[in-house]
Coordinates of C-alpha atoms in Angstrom, one line a residue:
M1 CA 2.6 14.3 -22.4
N2 CA 4.4 15.0 -19.1
D3 CA 4.2 18.8 -18.4
F4 CA 6.6 18.6 -15.4
L5 CA 10.3 18.8 -15.2
S6 CA 12.5 15.7 -15.2
P7 CA 14.4 15.1 -11.9
Q8 CA 17.7 15.9 -13.6
E9 CA 16.3 19.2 -15.0
Y10 CA 14.7 20.1 -11.7
F11 CA 17.8 19.6 -9.6
R12 CA 19.9 21.4 -12.2
R13 CA 17.7 24.4 -12.1
F14 CA 16.9 24.6 -8.4
G15 CA 19.8 22.9 -6.8
G16 CA 19.6 20.5 -3.9
R17 CA 19.4 16.7 -4.2
P18 CA 16.9 13.9 -3.6
R19 CA 16.3 13.4 0.1
K20 CA 17.5 10.0 1.3
G21 CA 15.6 10.3 4.5
L22 CA 12.3 10.4 2.5
G23 CA 13.4 7.5 0.3
Q24 CA 13.2 9.8 -2.8
H25 CA 13.9 7.9 -6.1
F26 CA 12.1 9.6 -8.9
L27 CA 10.7 7.6 -11.9
T28 CA 12.2 9.0 -15.1
Q29 CA 10.5 7.0 -17.9
P30 CA 7.2 8.5 -19.1
K31 CA 6.2 5.2 -20.9
T32 CA 6.5 3.3 -17.6
A33 CA 4.4 6.0 -15.9
E34 CA 1.8 5.7 -18.6
K35 CA 1.7 1.9 -18.1
I36 CA 1.3 2.3 -14.4
V37 CA -1.7 4.6 -14.8
S38 CA -3.1 2.3 -17.5
V39 CA -3.2 -0.7 -15.1
A40 CA -5.1 1.4 -12.6
D41 CA -8.1 1.3 -14.9
L42 CA -9.2 4.8 -14.2
A43 CA -12.4 6.4 -15.4
P44 CA -12.8 10.2 -15.8
E45 CA -15.2 10.4 -12.8
D46 CA -12.9 8.5 -10.4
A47 CA -11.4 10.2 -7.4
V48 CA -7.7 9.3 -7.4
V49 CA -5.1 10.0 -4.7
E50 CA -1.5 9.9 -5.6
V51 CA 0.9 9.1 -2.8
G52 CA 4.3 10.9 -3.0
P53 CA 3.8 12.6 -6.5
G54 CA 7.3 14.0 -6.3
L55 CA 7.9 15.9 -9.6
G56 CA 4.7 14.8 -11.3
I57 CA 5.6 12.1 -13.8
L58 CA 2.6 9.9 -12.8
T59 CA 0.6 13.0 -12.0
A60 CA 0.8 14.2 -15.7
H61 CA -0.9 10.9 -16.8
L62 CA -3.5 10.9 -14.0
L63 CA -4.5 14.4 -15.0
E64 CA -5.1 13.3 -18.6
V65 CA -7.6 10.6 -17.4
C66 CA -9.3 11.9 -14.2
Q67 CA -11.1 15.1 -13.2
K68 CA -10.5 14.7 -9.5
V69 CA -6.8 14.2 -8.6
H70 CA -5.5 14.6 -5.1
L71 CA -1.8 14.7 -4.4
V72 CA -0.3 13.9 -1.0
E73 CA 3.3 15.2 -0.7
V74 CA 5.1 15.4 2.6
D75 CA 8.2 17.2 1.2
P76 CA 7.2 20.9 1.4
V77 CA 9.6 22.0 -1.3
L78 CA 8.2 19.5 -3.8
A79 CA 4.6 20.3 -2.7
E80 CA 5.3 24.0 -3.5
Y81 CA 6.8 23.1 -6.9
L82 CA 3.7 21.0 -7.7
E83 CA 1.3 23.7 -6.7
K84 CA 3.0 26.2 -8.9
A85 CA 3.3 23.9 -11.8
L86 CA -0.4 23.0 -11.6
R87 CA -1.4 26.7 -11.4
E88 CA 0.7 27.6 -14.4
R89 CA -0.8 24.8 -16.5
G90 CA -4.4 25.4 -15.4
H91 CA -4.7 21.9 -13.8
G92 CA -7.3 21.5 -11.0
A93 CA -5.5 18.9 -8.9
R94 CA -5.3 19.5 -5.1
V95 CA -2.1 19.2 -3.2
Y96 CA -2.1 18.1 0.5
R97 CA 1.1 18.9 2.4
T98 CA 0.9 16.1 4.9
D99 CA 2.1 12.7 5.8
V100 CA 0.0 10.1 3.9
L101 CA -0.4 8.1 7.2
R102 CA -2.5 10.9 8.5
F103 CA -4.5 11.4 5.3
N104 CA -8.3 11.2 5.6
W105 CA -9.4 8.8 2.9
T106 CA -13.0 8.7 4.1
R107 CA -13.4 12.5 3.8
V108 CA -12.3 12.4 0.1
A109 CA -14.6 9.5 -0.6
K110 CA -17.5 11.4 1.0
E111 CA -16.7 14.7 -0.8
T112 CA -16.5 13.0 -4.2
G113 CA -19.2 10.4 -3.7
R114 CA -16.9 7.6 -4.8
R115 CA -14.5 5.2 -3.2
V116 CA -10.9 6.3 -3.8
V117 CA -8.3 4.9 -6.1
V118 CA -4.8 5.2 -4.8
V119 CA -1.6 5.3 -6.9
G120 CA 2.0 5.9 -5.9
N121 CA 5.7 5.2 -5.9
L122 CA 6.2 4.1 -2.3
P123 CA 9.5 4.5 -0.3
Y124 CA 10.5 1.4 1.5
L125 CA 10.0 2.9 5.0
I126 CA 6.3 3.7 4.5
T127 CA 5.2 0.7 2.5
S128 CA 4.1 -1.5 5.4
P129 CA 2.7 1.3 7.6
L130 CA 0.7 2.5 4.6
M131 CA -0.7 -1.0 3.8
F132 CA -2.0 -1.2 7.4
H133 CA -3.4 2.3 7.1
L134 CA -5.2 1.4 3.8
L135 CA -6.6 -1.8 5.4
E136 CA -8.1 0.3 8.3
H137 CA -9.7 2.6 5.8
R138 CA -10.5 -0.1 3.2
R139 CA -14.2 0.8 3.0
A140 CA -13.3 4.2 1.5
I141 CA -10.8 2.7 -1.0
H142 CA -11.7 0.9 -4.3
H143 CA -8.2 -0.2 -5.3
G144 CA -4.6 0.9 -5.4
V145 CA -1.6 0.5 -7.8
F146 CA 1.8 1.0 -6.3
M147 CA 5.5 0.8 -7.1
V148 CA 7.3 -0.9 -4.2
Q149 CA 10.6 -2.6 -3.6
K150 CA 10.6 -6.0 -5.3
E151 CA 11.1 -7.9 -2.1
V152 CA 8.3 -6.0 -0.3
G153 CA 5.9 -6.5 -3.2
Q154 CA 6.6 -10.2 -3.2
R155 CA 5.8 -10.4 0.5
L156 CA 2.5 -8.6 0.0
A157 CA 1.5 -11.0 -2.8
A158 CA 2.9 -14.2 -1.2
S159 CA 1.0 -17.4 -0.9
P160 CA 0.9 -19.7 2.1
G161 CA 3.9 -21.9 2.6
S162 CA 6.4 -19.5 1.0
K163 CA 9.2 -17.7 2.9
N164 CA 7.7 -14.4 1.9
Y165 CA 4.3 -15.1 3.4
G166 CA 3.5 -13.0 6.5
V167 CA 1.2 -10.7 8.3
L168 CA 0.4 -8.4 5.4
S169 CA 0.1 -11.3 3.0
V170 CA -2.7 -12.7 5.2
L171 CA -4.5 -9.5 5.9
L172 CA -4.5 -8.1 2.4
N173 CA -5.8 -11.3 1.0
L174 CA -8.5 -11.6 3.7
Y175 CA -9.9 -8.1 2.9
G176 CA -8.8 -7.8 -0.7
R177 CA -6.8 -9.2 -3.6
V178 CA -3.2 -8.6 -4.4
Q179 CA -1.7 -9.0 -7.9
A180 CA 2.0 -8.6 -8.8
L181 CA 2.0 -7.0 -12.2
F182 CA 5.5 -6.1 -13.6
F183 CA 9.0 -5.3 -12.5
I184 CA 10.9 -2.0 -13.0
G185 CA 14.7 -1.9 -13.1
P186 CA 16.7 0.6 -11.0
G187 CA 17.9 2.4 -14.2
Q188 CA 14.4 3.9 -14.6
F189 CA 14.8 6.0 -11.5
Y190 CA 16.9 9.0 -10.4
P191 CA 18.9 8.4 -8.4
P192 CA 18.8 4.6 -9.2
P193 CA 18.0 2.5 -6.1
K194 CA 20.0 -0.6 -5.4
V195 CA 17.0 -2.9 -5.9
D196 CA 14.4 -3.7 -8.5
S197 CA 10.9 -2.4 -8.0
L198 CA 7.6 -4.3 -8.5
V199 CA 4.2 -2.8 -9.5
I200 CA 1.3 -4.3 -7.6
R201 CA -2.4 -3.8 -7.6
I202 CA -4.6 -4.3 -4.5
D203 CA -8.4 -4.4 -4.8
F204 CA -10.8 -4.0 -1.9
P205 CA -14.3 -5.3 -2.7
E206 CA -17.2 -3.0 -1.8
S207 CA -18.9 -5.8 0.1
Q208 CA -16.5 -6.7 2.9
R209 CA -16.5 -10.1 4.4
D210 CA -17.8 -10.5 7.9
F211 CA -15.6 -13.2 9.5
G212 CA -18.2 -14.1 12.0
G213 CA -18.1 -10.7 13.8
V214 CA -14.3 -10.8 14.3
D215 CA -13.0 -7.3 13.6
F216 CA -9.8 -6.2 12.0
S217 CA -7.9 -5.4 15.2
M218 CA -8.5 -9.0 16.5
L219 CA -7.5 -10.6 13.2
R220 CA -4.4 -8.5 13.1
A221 CA -3.5 -9.4 16.7
V222 CA -3.9 -13.1 16.0
V223 CA -1.8 -13.0 12.7
N224 CA 0.9 -10.9 14.4
A225 CA 1.1 -13.4 17.2
A226 CA 1.4 -16.4 14.8
F227 CA 4.2 -14.8 12.8
Q228 CA 6.1 -13.1 15.7
K229 CA 8.4 -16.2 16.0
R230 CA 8.0 -18.0 12.7
R231 CA 9.7 -21.2 13.9
K232 CA 7.2 -21.7 16.7
T233 CA 4.0 -23.9 16.3
L234 CA 0.6 -22.2 16.5
A235 CA 0.0 -23.7 19.9
N236 CA 3.2 -22.1 21.2
S237 CA 2.9 -18.8 19.3
L238 CA -0.7 -18.2 20.5
A239 CA -0.1 -19.3 24.1
G240 CA -0.8 -16.4 26.3
F241 CA -3.1 -14.8 23.7
Q242 CA -6.0 -13.2 25.6
G243 CA -4.7 -15.0 28.7
L244 CA -5.1 -18.5 27.2
G245 CA -2.6 -21.3 28.1
A246 CA -1.0 -23.5 25.5
Q247 CA -3.3 -26.4 26.3
R248 CA -6.4 -24.3 25.9
V249 CA -5.1 -23.0 22.6
R250 CA -4.4 -26.5 21.5
E251 CA -7.9 -27.7 22.3
A252 CA -9.5 -24.7 20.6
L253 CA -7.5 -25.2 17.4
Q254 CA -8.3 -28.9 17.3
S255 CA -12.0 -28.1 17.8
V256 CA -12.1 -26.3 14.4
G257 CA -9.9 -28.8 12.6
I258 CA -6.6 -26.9 12.6
D259 CA -3.5 -28.8 13.6
P260 CA -1.9 -26.9 16.6
G261 CA 1.5 -28.3 15.6
L262 CA 1.5 -26.3 12.3
R263 CA 3.4 -23.0 11.9
G264 CA 1.7 -19.8 10.9
E265 CA 3.1 -19.9 7.4
A266 CA 1.1 -23.1 6.7
L267 CA -2.3 -21.5 7.2
T268 CA -4.3 -19.9 4.5
P269 CA -5.8 -16.4 5.2
E270 CA -9.2 -18.2 5.7
D271 CA -7.6 -20.5 8.3
F272 CA -6.5 -17.4 10.2
A273 CA -10.0 -16.1 10.2
T274 CA -11.2 -19.4 11.6
V275 CA -8.5 -19.2 14.3
A276 CA -9.5 -15.7 15.2
R277 CA -13.2 -16.6 15.5
C278 CA -12.2 -19.6 17.7
L279 CA -10.0 -17.6 20.0
A280 CA -12.5 -14.7 20.2
G281 CA -15.2 -16.7 21.7
G282 CA -17.0 -19.9 20.8
A283 CA -14.4 -22.6 21.0
V284 CA -12.6 -21.7 24.1

């Protein structure tokens, strides 16, 4: 059962309104919150970090399942409310008053002795930055379940050749696995957003792939270059990368069996790893 106030009751009692600048749209349906926590497949001993807990509708269900719950809330007013509500109910969750993009995932994983599970209702403006942040700290993270704007979620889970396929589609599927789970309509939030939401799950395997010694920053740079101007061919998109001319890039791509006349959207994530290895050393 949800011990926390509904958004409508909270703002009726304490005044104020949801902060547009923080993208605050509060989930109001406990059954949906329960479903989201359910697909996170949590065990009692898991260390779970909730991003943007707001007024605690997901938190209530996380506390029923896990002993180690960490809440990251950038809004100081909501953080204070959560701390008070948790104390009054005797819950042991810890509240961090910070921007999640500065959160130390590795420290929590070390403190708890387990890779972290991340759950959250993500505002549009932080979704992409947070995905890159999670990728950089992927060794400390087991998996995550997130509510995101539908269009954003479809981009994260997109396959090669689709219009939604892009940088994060490639990187998330190189280092992990993305699943689109179910949609949530705007009527389940307060205030209702103008778009549908999508719940996604991202898993990061404990044994990370090597990609021939090519690191994350190199892979990200190659994929960024390939998608910077989507209508350009790979040879033209990557020309100038690490000082290479278009002809050298063309020769390098051909040497590993990749057509330099293709566009980035035609390559699989594994193809991009091949391109990065090729440009990083051997084939050029």
